mmCIF file with all atom_site columns, C-alpha atoms in Angstrom:
data_model
loop_
_atom_site.group_PDB
_atom_site.id
_atom_site.type_symbol
_atom_site.label_atom_id
_atom_site.label_alt_id
_atom_site.label_comp_id
_atom_site.label_asym_id
_atom_site.label_entity_id
_atom_site.label_seq_id
_atom_site.pdbx_PDB_ins_code
_atom_site.Cartn_x
_atom_site.Cartn_y
_atom_site.Cartn_z
_atom_site.occupancy
_atom_site.B_iso_or_equiv
_atom_site.pdbx_formal_charge
_atom_site.auth_seq_id
_atom_site.auth_comp_id
_atom_site.auth_asym_id
_atom_site.auth_atom_id
_atom_site.pdbx_PDB_model_num
ATOM 1   C CA . GLY A 1 1   ? 0.000   0.000  0.000  1.00 29.00 ? 476 GLY A CA 1
ATOM 2   C CA . GLU A 1 2   ? 0.943   3.615  -0.415 1.00 34.00 ? 477 GLU A CA 1
ATOM 3   C CA . LEU A 1 3   ? 2.567   4.991  2.721  1.00 37.00 ? 478 LEU A CA 1
ATOM 4   C CA . ASN A 1 4   ? 2.687   8.624  1.681  1.00 40.00 ? 479 ASN A CA 1
ATOM 5   C CA . GLY A 1 5   ? -0.359  10.769 2.113  1.00 45.00 ? 480 GLY A CA 1
ATOM 6   C CA . ILE A 1 6   ? -2.445  12.961 4.317  1.00 52.00 ? 481 ILE A CA 1
ATOM 7   C CA . HIS A 1 7   ? -3.369  11.626 7.743  1.00 62.00 ? 482 HIS A CA 1
ATOM 8   C CA . THR A 1 8   ? -6.505  12.876 9.489  1.00 65.00 ? 483 THR A CA 1
ATOM 9   C CA . GLN A 1 9   ? -7.350  12.440 13.161 1.00 69.00 ? 484 GLN A CA 1
ATOM 10  C CA . VAL A 1 10  ? -9.862  9.641  13.819 1.00 71.00 ? 485 VAL A CA 1
ATOM 11  C CA . ALA A 1 11  ? -12.791 10.897 15.893 1.00 67.00 ? 486 ALA A CA 1
ATOM 12  C CA . GLY A 1 12  ? -13.098 9.371  19.347 1.00 72.00 ? 487 GLY A CA 1
ATOM 13  C CA . MET A 1 13  ? -10.042 7.112  19.077 1.00 75.00 ? 488 MET A CA 1
ATOM 14  C CA . LEU A 1 14  ? -7.012  7.345  21.365 1.00 81.00 ? 489 LEU A CA 1
ATOM 15  C CA . CYS A 1 15  ? -3.983  5.137  21.906 1.00 81.00 ? 490 CYS A CA 1
ATOM 16  C CA . ASN A 1 16  ? -1.676  5.838  24.830 1.00 79.00 ? 491 ASN A CA 1
ATOM 17  C CA . GLY A 1 17  ? -3.713  8.986  25.477 1.00 82.00 ? 492 GLY A CA 1
ATOM 18  C CA . LYS A 1 18  ? -2.754  10.365 22.029 1.00 79.00 ? 493 LYS A CA 1
ATOM 19  C CA . PRO A 1 19  ? -4.919  10.849 18.918 1.00 76.00 ? 494 PRO A CA 1
ATOM 20  C CA . VAL A 1 20  ? -4.984  8.231  16.178 1.00 76.00 ? 495 VAL A CA 1
ATOM 21  C CA . TYR A 1 21  ? -4.634  9.311  12.544 1.00 74.00 ? 496 TYR A CA 1
ATOM 22  C CA . GLN A 1 22  ? -5.686  7.557  9.333  1.00 71.00 ? 497 GLN A CA 1
ATOM 23  C CA . THR A 1 23  ? -4.652  8.083  5.708  1.00 63.00 ? 498 THR A CA 1
ATOM 24  C CA . SER A 1 24  ? -7.175  9.589  3.347  1.00 53.00 ? 499 SER A CA 1
ATOM 25  C CA . ALA A 1 25  ? -7.288  6.213  1.577  1.00 53.00 ? 500 ALA A CA 1
ATOM 26  C CA . GLY A 1 26  ? -8.211  4.599  4.897  1.00 55.00 ? 501 GLY A CA 1
ATOM 27  C CA . ASP A 1 27  ? -5.534  1.908  4.765  1.00 55.00 ? 502 ASP A CA 1
ATOM 28  C CA . TYR A 1 28  ? -2.720  3.029  7.092  1.00 62.00 ? 503 TYR A CA 1
ATOM 29  C CA . ILE A 1 29  ? -3.118  4.180  10.677 1.00 71.00 ? 504 ILE A CA 1
ATOM 30  C CA . LEU A 1 30  ? -0.650  6.396  12.545 1.00 73.00 ? 505 LEU A CA 1
ATOM 31  C CA . PHE A 1 31  ? -0.787  5.937  16.316 1.00 74.00 ? 506 PHE A CA 1
ATOM 32  C CA . GLN A 1 32  ? 1.278   5.869  19.477 1.00 74.00 ? 507 GLN A CA 1
ATOM 33  C CA . PRO A 1 33  ? 1.245   2.324  20.906 1.00 73.00 ? 508 PRO A CA 1
ATOM 34  C CA . SER A 1 34  ? 0.502   1.707  24.582 1.00 76.00 ? 509 SER A CA 1
ATOM 35  C CA . GLY A 1 35  ? 3.537   2.250  26.791 1.00 74.00 ? 510 GLY A CA 1
ATOM 36  C CA . SER A 1 36  ? 5.543   3.899  23.997 1.00 71.00 ? 511 SER A CA 1
ATOM 37  C CA . SER A 1 37  ? 6.657   7.447  23.294 1.00 68.00 ? 512 SER A CA 1
ATOM 38  C CA . GLN A 1 38  ? 7.136   6.744  19.571 1.00 67.00 ? 513 GLN A CA 1
ATOM 39  C CA . TRP A 1 39  ? 4.638   6.632  16.710 1.00 69.00 ? 514 TRP A CA 1
ATOM 40  C CA . GLU A 1 40  ? 3.733   3.614  14.604 1.00 71.00 ? 515 GLU A CA 1
ATOM 41  C CA . LEU A 1 41  ? 2.414   3.487  11.072 1.00 68.00 ? 516 LEU A CA 1
ATOM 42  C CA . SER A 1 42  ? 0.475   0.267  10.681 1.00 68.00 ? 517 SER A CA 1
ATOM 43  C CA . ASP A 1 43  ? -2.847  -1.245 9.713  1.00 58.00 ? 518 ASP A CA 1
ATOM 44  C CA . GLY A 1 44  ? -6.110  -0.664 11.530 1.00 58.00 ? 519 GLY A CA 1
ATOM 45  C CA . GLU A 1 45  ? -5.969  -3.864 13.600 1.00 56.00 ? 520 GLU A CA 1
ATOM 46  C CA . ASP A 1 46  ? -2.827  -2.740 15.438 1.00 56.00 ? 521 ASP A CA 1
ATOM 47  C CA . ALA A 1 47  ? -4.282  0.690  16.157 1.00 59.00 ? 522 ALA A CA 1
ATOM 48  C CA . ALA A 1 48  ? -7.555  -0.790 17.400 1.00 65.00 ? 523 ALA A CA 1
ATOM 49  C CA . SER A 1 49  ? -5.650  -2.740 20.059 1.00 73.00 ? 524 SER A CA 1
ATOM 50  C CA . CYS A 1 50  ? -2.975  -0.014 20.535 1.00 76.00 ? 525 CYS A CA 1
ATOM 51  C CA . LYS A 1 51  ? -0.283  -2.728 20.316 1.00 72.00 ? 526 LYS A CA 1
ATOM 52  C CA . ALA A 1 52  ? 3.185   -1.985 18.950 1.00 68.00 ? 527 ALA A CA 1
ATOM 53  C CA . ARG A 1 53  ? 4.646   -3.869 15.994 1.00 62.00 ? 528 ARG A CA 1
ATOM 54  C CA . GLY A 1 54  ? 7.248   -1.358 14.816 1.00 58.00 ? 529 GLY A CA 1
ATOM 55  C CA . TRP A 1 55  ? 7.492   2.400  14.887 1.00 53.00 ? 530 TRP A CA 1
ATOM 56  C CA . VAL A 1 56  ? 7.840   5.454  12.740 1.00 54.00 ? 531 VAL A CA 1
ATOM 57  C CA . HIS A 1 57  ? 11.283  7.044  12.857 1.00 48.00 ? 532 HIS A CA 1
ATOM 58  C CA . SER A 1 58  ? 12.659  10.180 11.281 1.00 44.00 ? 533 SER A CA 1
ATOM 59  C CA . ALA A 1 59  ? 16.034  10.614 9.624  1.00 43.00 ? 534 ALA A CA 1
ATOM 60  C CA . VAL A 1 60  ? 16.854  13.161 12.325 1.00 41.00 ? 535 VAL A CA 1
ATOM 61  C CA . ASN A 1 61  ? 15.387  11.644 15.484 1.00 40.00 ? 536 ASN A CA 1
ATOM 62  C CA . VAL A 1 62  ? 12.587  9.501  16.818 1.00 45.00 ? 537 VAL A CA 1
ATOM 63  C CA . CYS A 1 63  ? 9.390   11.510 16.656 1.00 51.00 ? 538 CYS A CA 1
ATOM 64  C CA . SER A 1 64  ? 8.276   11.350 20.245 1.00 49.00 ? 539 SER A CA 1
ATOM 65  C CA . ALA A 1 65  ? 6.541   14.694 20.687 1.00 50.00 ? 540 ALA A CA 1
ATOM 66  C CA . SER A 1 66  ? 4.011   14.539 17.874 1.00 56.00 ? 541 SER A CA 1
ATOM 67  C CA . PRO A 1 67  ? 3.729   13.172 14.357 1.00 56.00 ? 542 PRO A CA 1
ATOM 68  C CA . GLU A 1 68  ? 3.761   16.734 12.996 1.00 54.00 ? 543 GLU A CA 1
ATOM 69  C CA . ALA A 1 69  ? 7.298   17.243 14.372 1.00 49.00 ? 544 ALA A CA 1
ATOM 70  C CA . CYS A 1 70  ? 8.764   14.952 11.718 1.00 49.00 ? 545 CYS A CA 1
ATOM 71  C CA . ASP A 1 71  ? 6.565   15.842 8.751  1.00 48.00 ? 546 ASP A CA 1
ATOM 72  C CA . GLY A 1 72  ? 8.288   14.808 5.546  1.00 45.00 ? 547 GLY A CA 1
ATOM 73  C CA . ARG A 1 73  ? 11.041  12.838 7.295  1.00 41.00 ? 548 ARG A CA 1
ATOM 74  C CA . TRP A 1 74  ? 9.282   9.629  8.345  1.00 44.00 ? 549 TRP A CA 1
ATOM 75  C CA . ARG A 1 75  ? 10.750  6.162  8.043  1.00 46.00 ? 550 ARG A CA 1
ATOM 76  C CA . GLU A 1 76  ? 8.765   3.066  8.808  1.00 49.00 ? 551 GLU A CA 1
ATOM 77  C CA . VAL A 1 77  ? 10.295  0.185  10.773 1.00 47.00 ? 552 VAL A CA 1
ATOM 78  C CA . TYR A 1 78  ? 9.177   -3.409 10.333 1.00 48.00 ? 553 TYR A CA 1
ATOM 79  C CA . GLY A 1 79  ? 10.645  -6.425 12.041 1.00 51.00 ? 554 GLY A CA 1
ATOM 80  C CA . THR A 1 80  ? 12.542  -6.605 15.318 1.00 53.00 ? 555 THR A CA 1
ATOM 81  C CA . CYS A 1 81  ? 14.540  -3.533 16.279 1.00 54.00 ? 556 CYS A CA 1
ATOM 82  C CA . THR A 1 82  ? 17.126  -3.186 19.009 1.00 59.00 ? 557 THR A CA 1
ATOM 83  C CA . LYS A 1 83  ? 18.956  -0.167 20.358 1.00 61.00 ? 558 LYS A CA 1
ATOM 84  C CA . SER A 1 84  ? 22.622  -0.571 21.270 1.00 66.00 ? 559 SER A CA 1
ATOM 85  C CA . TRP A 1 85  ? 23.246  0.406  24.874 1.00 67.00 ? 560 TRP A CA 1
ATOM 86  C CA . TRP A 1 86  ? 26.837  1.187  23.879 1.00 74.00 ? 561 TRP A CA 1
ATOM 87  C CA . THR A 1 87  ? 26.379  3.400  20.791 1.00 69.00 ? 562 THR A CA 1
ATOM 88  C CA . GLY A 1 88  ? 22.675  4.256  21.020 1.00 61.00 ? 563 GLY A CA 1
ATOM 89  C CA . SER A 1 89  ? 22.134  3.251  17.379 1.00 60.00 ? 564 SER A CA 1
ATOM 90  C CA . VAL A 1 90  ? 19.032  1.332  16.306 1.00 54.00 ? 565 VAL A CA 1
ATOM 91  C CA . SER A 1 91  ? 19.282  -1.743 14.093 1.00 55.00 ? 566 SER A CA 1
ATOM 92  C CA . CYS A 1 92  ? 16.289  -3.504 12.558 1.00 50.00 ? 567 CYS A CA 1
ATOM 93  C CA . ASP A 1 93  ? 16.173  -6.900 10.901 1.00 49.00 ? 568 ASP A CA 1
ATOM 94  C CA . GLY A 1 94  ? 13.082  -5.862 8.967  1.00 47.00 ? 569 GLY A CA 1
ATOM 95  C CA . GLY A 1 95  ? 14.738  -2.792 7.473  1.00 44.00 ? 570 GLY A CA 1
ATOM 96  C CA . TRP A 1 96  ? 13.493  0.703  6.813  1.00 43.00 ? 571 TRP A CA 1
ATOM 97  C CA . ARG A 1 97  ? 11.090  2.139  4.288  1.00 45.00 ? 572 ARG A CA 1
ATOM 98  C CA . ASP A 1 98  ? 11.029  5.875  3.637  1.00 44.00 ? 573 ASP A CA 1
ATOM 99  C CA . VAL A 1 99  ? 7.778   7.740  4.054  1.00 45.00 ? 574 VAL A CA 1
ATOM 100 C CA . THR A 1 100 ? 8.574   10.987 2.316  1.00 43.00 ? 575 THR A CA 1
ATOM 101 C CA . SER A 1 101 ? 5.535   13.169 2.816  1.00 44.00 ? 576 SER A CA 1
ATOM 102 C CA . LEU A 1 102 ? 3.450   12.535 5.877  1.00 46.00 ? 577 LEU A CA 1
ATOM 103 C CA . GLU A 1 103 ? 1.027   15.346 6.570  1.00 44.00 ? 578 GLU A CA 1
ATOM 104 C CA . VAL A 1 104 ? -1.200  15.334 9.629  1.00 45.00 ? 579 VAL A CA 1
ATOM 105 C CA . THR A 1 105 ? -4.384  17.381 9.527  1.00 43.00 ? 580 THR A CA 1
ATOM 106 C CA . PRO A 1 106 ? -6.514  18.228 12.556 1.00 42.00 ? 581 PRO A CA 1
ATOM 107 C CA . LEU A 1 107 ? -9.856  16.616 13.191 1.00 43.00 ? 582 LEU A CA 1
ATOM 108 C CA . VAL A 1 108 ? -12.710 18.663 11.769 1.00 46.00 ? 583 VAL A CA 1
ATOM 109 C CA . LEU A 1 109 ? -15.397 18.659 14.425 1.00 51.00 ? 584 LEU A CA 1
ATOM 110 C CA . PRO A 1 110 ? -19.061 18.946 13.530 1.00 54.00 ? 585 PRO A CA 1
ATOM 111 C CA . PRO A 1 111 ? -20.607 22.312 14.350 1.00 63.00 ? 586 PRO A CA 1
ATOM 112 C CA . SER A 1 112 ? -21.763 22.820 17.924 1.00 67.00 ? 587 SER A CA 1
ATOM 113 C CA . PRO A 1 113 ? -25.431 22.109 18.488 1.00 67.00 ? 588 PRO A CA 1
ATOM 114 C CA . PRO A 1 114 ? -27.557 25.251 18.402 1.00 68.00 ? 589 PRO A CA 1
ATOM 115 C CA . HIS A 1 115 ? -28.264 27.021 21.686 1.00 72.00 ? 590 HIS A CA 1
ATOM 116 C CA . TYR A 1 116 ? -31.861 27.739 22.576 1.00 70.00 ? 591 TYR A CA 1
ATOM 117 C CA . PRO A 1 117 ? -32.782 30.437 25.096 1.00 73.00 ? 592 PRO A CA 1
ATOM 118 C CA . PRO A 1 118 ? -34.368 29.089 28.311 1.00 74.00 ? 593 PRO A CA 1
ATOM 119 C CA . GLY A 1 119 ? -38.086 28.486 27.924 1.00 72.00 ? 594 GLY A CA 1
ATOM 120 C CA . THR A 1 120 ? -37.897 28.216 24.136 1.00 78.00 ? 595 THR A CA 1
ATOM 121 C CA . VAL A 1 121 ? -40.097 25.401 22.831 1.00 88.00 ? 596 VAL A CA 1
ATOM 122 C CA . ASN A 1 122 ? -41.534 24.249 19.542 1.00 92.00 ? 597 ASN A CA 1
ATOM 123 C CA . LYS A 1 123 ? -45.144 25.423 19.249 1.00 93.00 ? 598 LYS A CA 1
ATOM 124 C CA . VAL A 1 124 ? -47.691 22.712 18.375 1.00 94.00 ? 599 VAL A CA 1
ATOM 125 C CA . GLU A 1 125 ? -51.197 23.884 17.473 1.00 95.00 ? 600 GLU A CA 1
ATOM 126 C CA . HIS A 1 126 ? -54.384 22.021 16.571 1.00 94.00 ? 601 HIS A CA 1
ATOM 127 C CA . GLY A 1 127 ? -57.046 23.414 14.244 1.00 92.00 ? 602 GLY A CA 1
ATOM 128 C CA . ASP A 1 128 ? -59.457 22.321 11.518 1.00 91.00 ? 603 ASP A CA 1
ATOM 129 C CA . THR A 1 129 ? -57.789 24.577 8.937  1.00 91.00 ? 604 THR A CA 1
ATOM 130 C CA . PHE A 1 130 ? -54.385 22.861 9.267  1.00 93.00 ? 605 PHE A CA 1
ATOM 131 C CA . GLY A 1 131 ? -55.353 20.083 6.850  1.00 91.00 ? 606 GLY A CA 1
ATOM 132 C CA . ASP A 1 132 ? -56.186 16.383 6.750  1.00 91.00 ? 607 ASP A CA 1
ATOM 133 C CA . TRP A 1 133 ? -53.263 15.223 4.634  1.00 93.00 ? 608 TRP A CA 1
ATOM 134 C CA . GLY A 1 134 ? -49.705 15.869 5.711  1.00 91.00 ? 609 GLY A CA 1
ATOM 135 C CA . GLY A 1 135 ? -46.262 14.598 6.594  1.00 91.00 ? 610 GLY A CA 1
ATOM 136 C CA . SER A 1 136 ? -43.312 15.147 8.885  1.00 90.00 ? 611 SER A CA 1
ATOM 137 C CA . CYS A 1 137 ? -41.749 18.329 10.217 1.00 91.00 ? 612 CYS A CA 1
ATOM 138 C CA . THR A 1 138 ? -38.215 18.199 11.661 1.00 88.00 ? 613 THR A CA 1
ATOM 139 C CA . CYS A 1 139 ? -37.281 21.156 13.857 1.00 86.00 ? 614 CYS A CA 1
ATOM 140 C CA . PRO A 1 140 ? -33.673 22.417 14.272 1.00 82.00 ? 615 PRO A CA 1
ATOM 141 C CA . ASP A 1 141 ? -33.514 20.820 17.745 1.00 82.00 ? 616 ASP A CA 1
ATOM 142 C CA . GLY A 1 142 ? -34.076 17.389 16.132 1.00 82.00 ? 617 GLY A CA 1
ATOM 143 C CA . ALA A 1 143 ? -37.709 16.953 17.230 1.00 88.00 ? 618 ALA A CA 1
ATOM 144 C CA . VAL A 1 144 ? -39.947 15.388 14.563 1.00 91.00 ? 619 VAL A CA 1
ATOM 145 C CA . TYR A 1 145 ? -43.685 16.050 14.359 1.00 94.00 ? 620 TYR A CA 1
ATOM 146 C CA . SER A 1 146 ? -46.539 14.900 12.116 1.00 94.00 ? 621 SER A CA 1
ATOM 147 C CA . VAL A 1 147 ? -48.273 17.939 10.638 1.00 95.00 ? 622 VAL A CA 1
ATOM 148 C CA . GLY A 1 148 ? -51.100 18.751 8.248  1.00 94.00 ? 623 GLY A CA 1
ATOM 149 C CA . ASP A 1 149 ? -50.935 20.193 4.747  1.00 94.00 ? 624 ASP A CA 1
ATOM 150 C CA . GLY A 1 150 ? -53.222 23.179 5.404  1.00 92.00 ? 625 GLY A CA 1
ATOM 151 C CA . GLY A 1 151 ? -55.667 21.850 2.802  1.00 91.00 ? 626 GLY A CA 1
ATOM 152 C CA . SER A 1 152 ? -53.130 22.474 0.007  1.00 90.00 ? 627 SER A CA 1
ATOM 153 C CA . GLY A 1 153 ? -53.236 18.963 -1.460 1.00 89.00 ? 628 GLY A CA 1
ATOM 154 C CA . CYS A 1 154 ? -49.657 18.384 -0.260 1.00 89.00 ? 629 CYS A CA 1
ATOM 155 C CA . LYS A 1 155 ? -48.232 21.489 -1.954 1.00 87.00 ? 630 LYS A CA 1
ATOM 156 C CA . SER A 1 156 ? -46.914 22.586 1.446  1.00 89.00 ? 631 SER A CA 1
ATOM 157 C CA . LEU A 1 157 ? -46.914 21.453 5.051  1.00 92.00 ? 632 LEU A CA 1
ATOM 158 C CA . GLN A 1 158 ? -47.828 23.290 8.231  1.00 94.00 ? 633 GLN A CA 1
ATOM 159 C CA . CYS A 1 159 ? -44.149 23.262 9.259  1.00 92.00 ? 634 CYS A CA 1
ATOM 160 C CA . PHE A 1 160 ? -42.637 26.666 10.023 1.00 90.00 ? 635 PHE A CA 1
ATOM 161 C CA . GLY A 1 161 ? -38.939 27.067 10.785 1.00 86.00 ? 636 GLY A CA 1
ATOM 162 C CA . GLY A 1 162 ? -38.298 23.357 10.212 1.00 86.00 ? 637 GLY A CA 1
ATOM 163 C CA . LEU A 1 163 ? -37.632 20.867 7.440  1.00 83.00 ? 638 LEU A CA 1
ATOM 164 C CA . SER A 1 164 ? -40.735 19.470 5.739  1.00 86.00 ? 639 SER A CA 1
ATOM 165 C CA . GLY A 1 165 ? -40.768 15.771 4.876  1.00 83.00 ? 640 GLY A CA 1
ATOM 166 C CA . LYS A 1 166 ? -42.878 13.786 2.405  1.00 85.00 ? 641 LYS A CA 1
ATOM 167 C CA . CYS A 1 167 ? -46.558 14.563 2.275  1.00 88.00 ? 642 CYS A CA 1
ATOM 168 C CA . GLY A 1 168 ? -49.403 12.114 1.707  1.00 89.00 ? 643 GLY A CA 1
ATOM 169 C CA . PRO A 1 169 ? -53.019 11.246 2.526  1.00 89.00 ? 644 PRO A CA 1
ATOM 170 C CA . ASN A 1 170 ? -52.192 8.756  5.308  1.00 84.00 ? 645 ASN A CA 1
ATOM 171 C CA . ASN A 1 171 ? -51.450 11.205 8.096  1.00 82.00 ? 646 ASN A CA 1
ATOM 172 C CA . SER A 1 172 ? -53.741 10.441 11.013 1.00 84.00 ? 647 SER A CA 1
ATOM 173 C CA . LYS A 1 173 ? -51.230 11.687 13.630 1.00 87.00 ? 648 LYS A CA 1
ATOM 174 C CA . GLY A 1 174 ? -50.642 15.009 11.869 1.00 89.00 ? 649 GLY A CA 1
ATOM 175 C CA . ARG A 1 175 ? -54.234 15.694 10.905 1.00 90.00 ? 650 ARG A CA 1
ATOM 176 C CA . HIS A 1 176 ? -55.153 19.263 11.852 1.00 93.00 ? 651 HIS A CA 1
ATOM 177 C CA . VAL A 1 177 ? -51.686 19.962 13.347 1.00 95.00 ? 652 VAL A CA 1
ATOM 178 C CA . ARG A 1 178 ? -49.366 22.928 12.750 1.00 95.00 ? 653 ARG A CA 1
ATOM 179 C CA . VAL A 1 179 ? -45.832 23.280 14.168 1.00 95.00 ? 654 VAL A CA 1
ATOM 180 C CA . THR A 1 180 ? -43.757 26.429 14.522 1.00 94.00 ? 655 THR A CA 1
ATOM 181 C CA . CYS A 1 181 ? -40.205 25.440 15.410 1.00 90.00 ? 656 CYS A CA 1
ATOM 182 C CA . ALA A 1 182 ? -38.214 27.333 18.023 1.00 88.00 ? 657 ALA A CA 1
ATOM 183 C CA . LEU A 1 183 ? -35.277 29.172 16.493 1.00 81.00 ? 658 LEU A CA 1
ATOM 184 C CA . PRO A 1 184 ? -31.824 28.874 18.060 1.00 76.00 ? 659 PRO A CA 1
ATOM 185 C CA . GLU A 1 185 ? -29.864 31.915 19.235 1.00 72.00 ? 660 GLU A CA 1
ATOM 186 C CA . GLY A 1 186 ? -27.380 33.433 16.840 1.00 61.00 ? 661 GLY A CA 1
#
């Protein structure tokens, strides 16, 4: 598989208290294994268990602070590696593979849920003029209501400030119902 590429933080996943990153292709995972201060580039199974199998190393130093610190200078280690207590050098029987352009991008979080002033509620009204046919009305707070069509033959729904769903004749719950959704602040 291709080792070069953009890595994006995986939502809700941590190894060793550090974020886990995945390539845009979804095949390689960059993570810090449990009990390690180094980063590993591996497949998803290793990251899911946070177990070490090798590590990512830079030509300059081991990237212990963050993956961004060694952007563009990664080398991947496979096999068994040992560090000489005498010289401090690392030797690996699996060899090295260069990873020339690793780029880590931050996690893009979904927008914050809207804030509603205290006492703000969706207004549900009942009346004969709100129609027999109808469909669903989804308000910005996520609440879903069955509403009438206002006698329009399903040209519109009695849903104000929300998202109107499909309209049809089988709408016993929404018959003669109108909803005005509460609007969030801002």
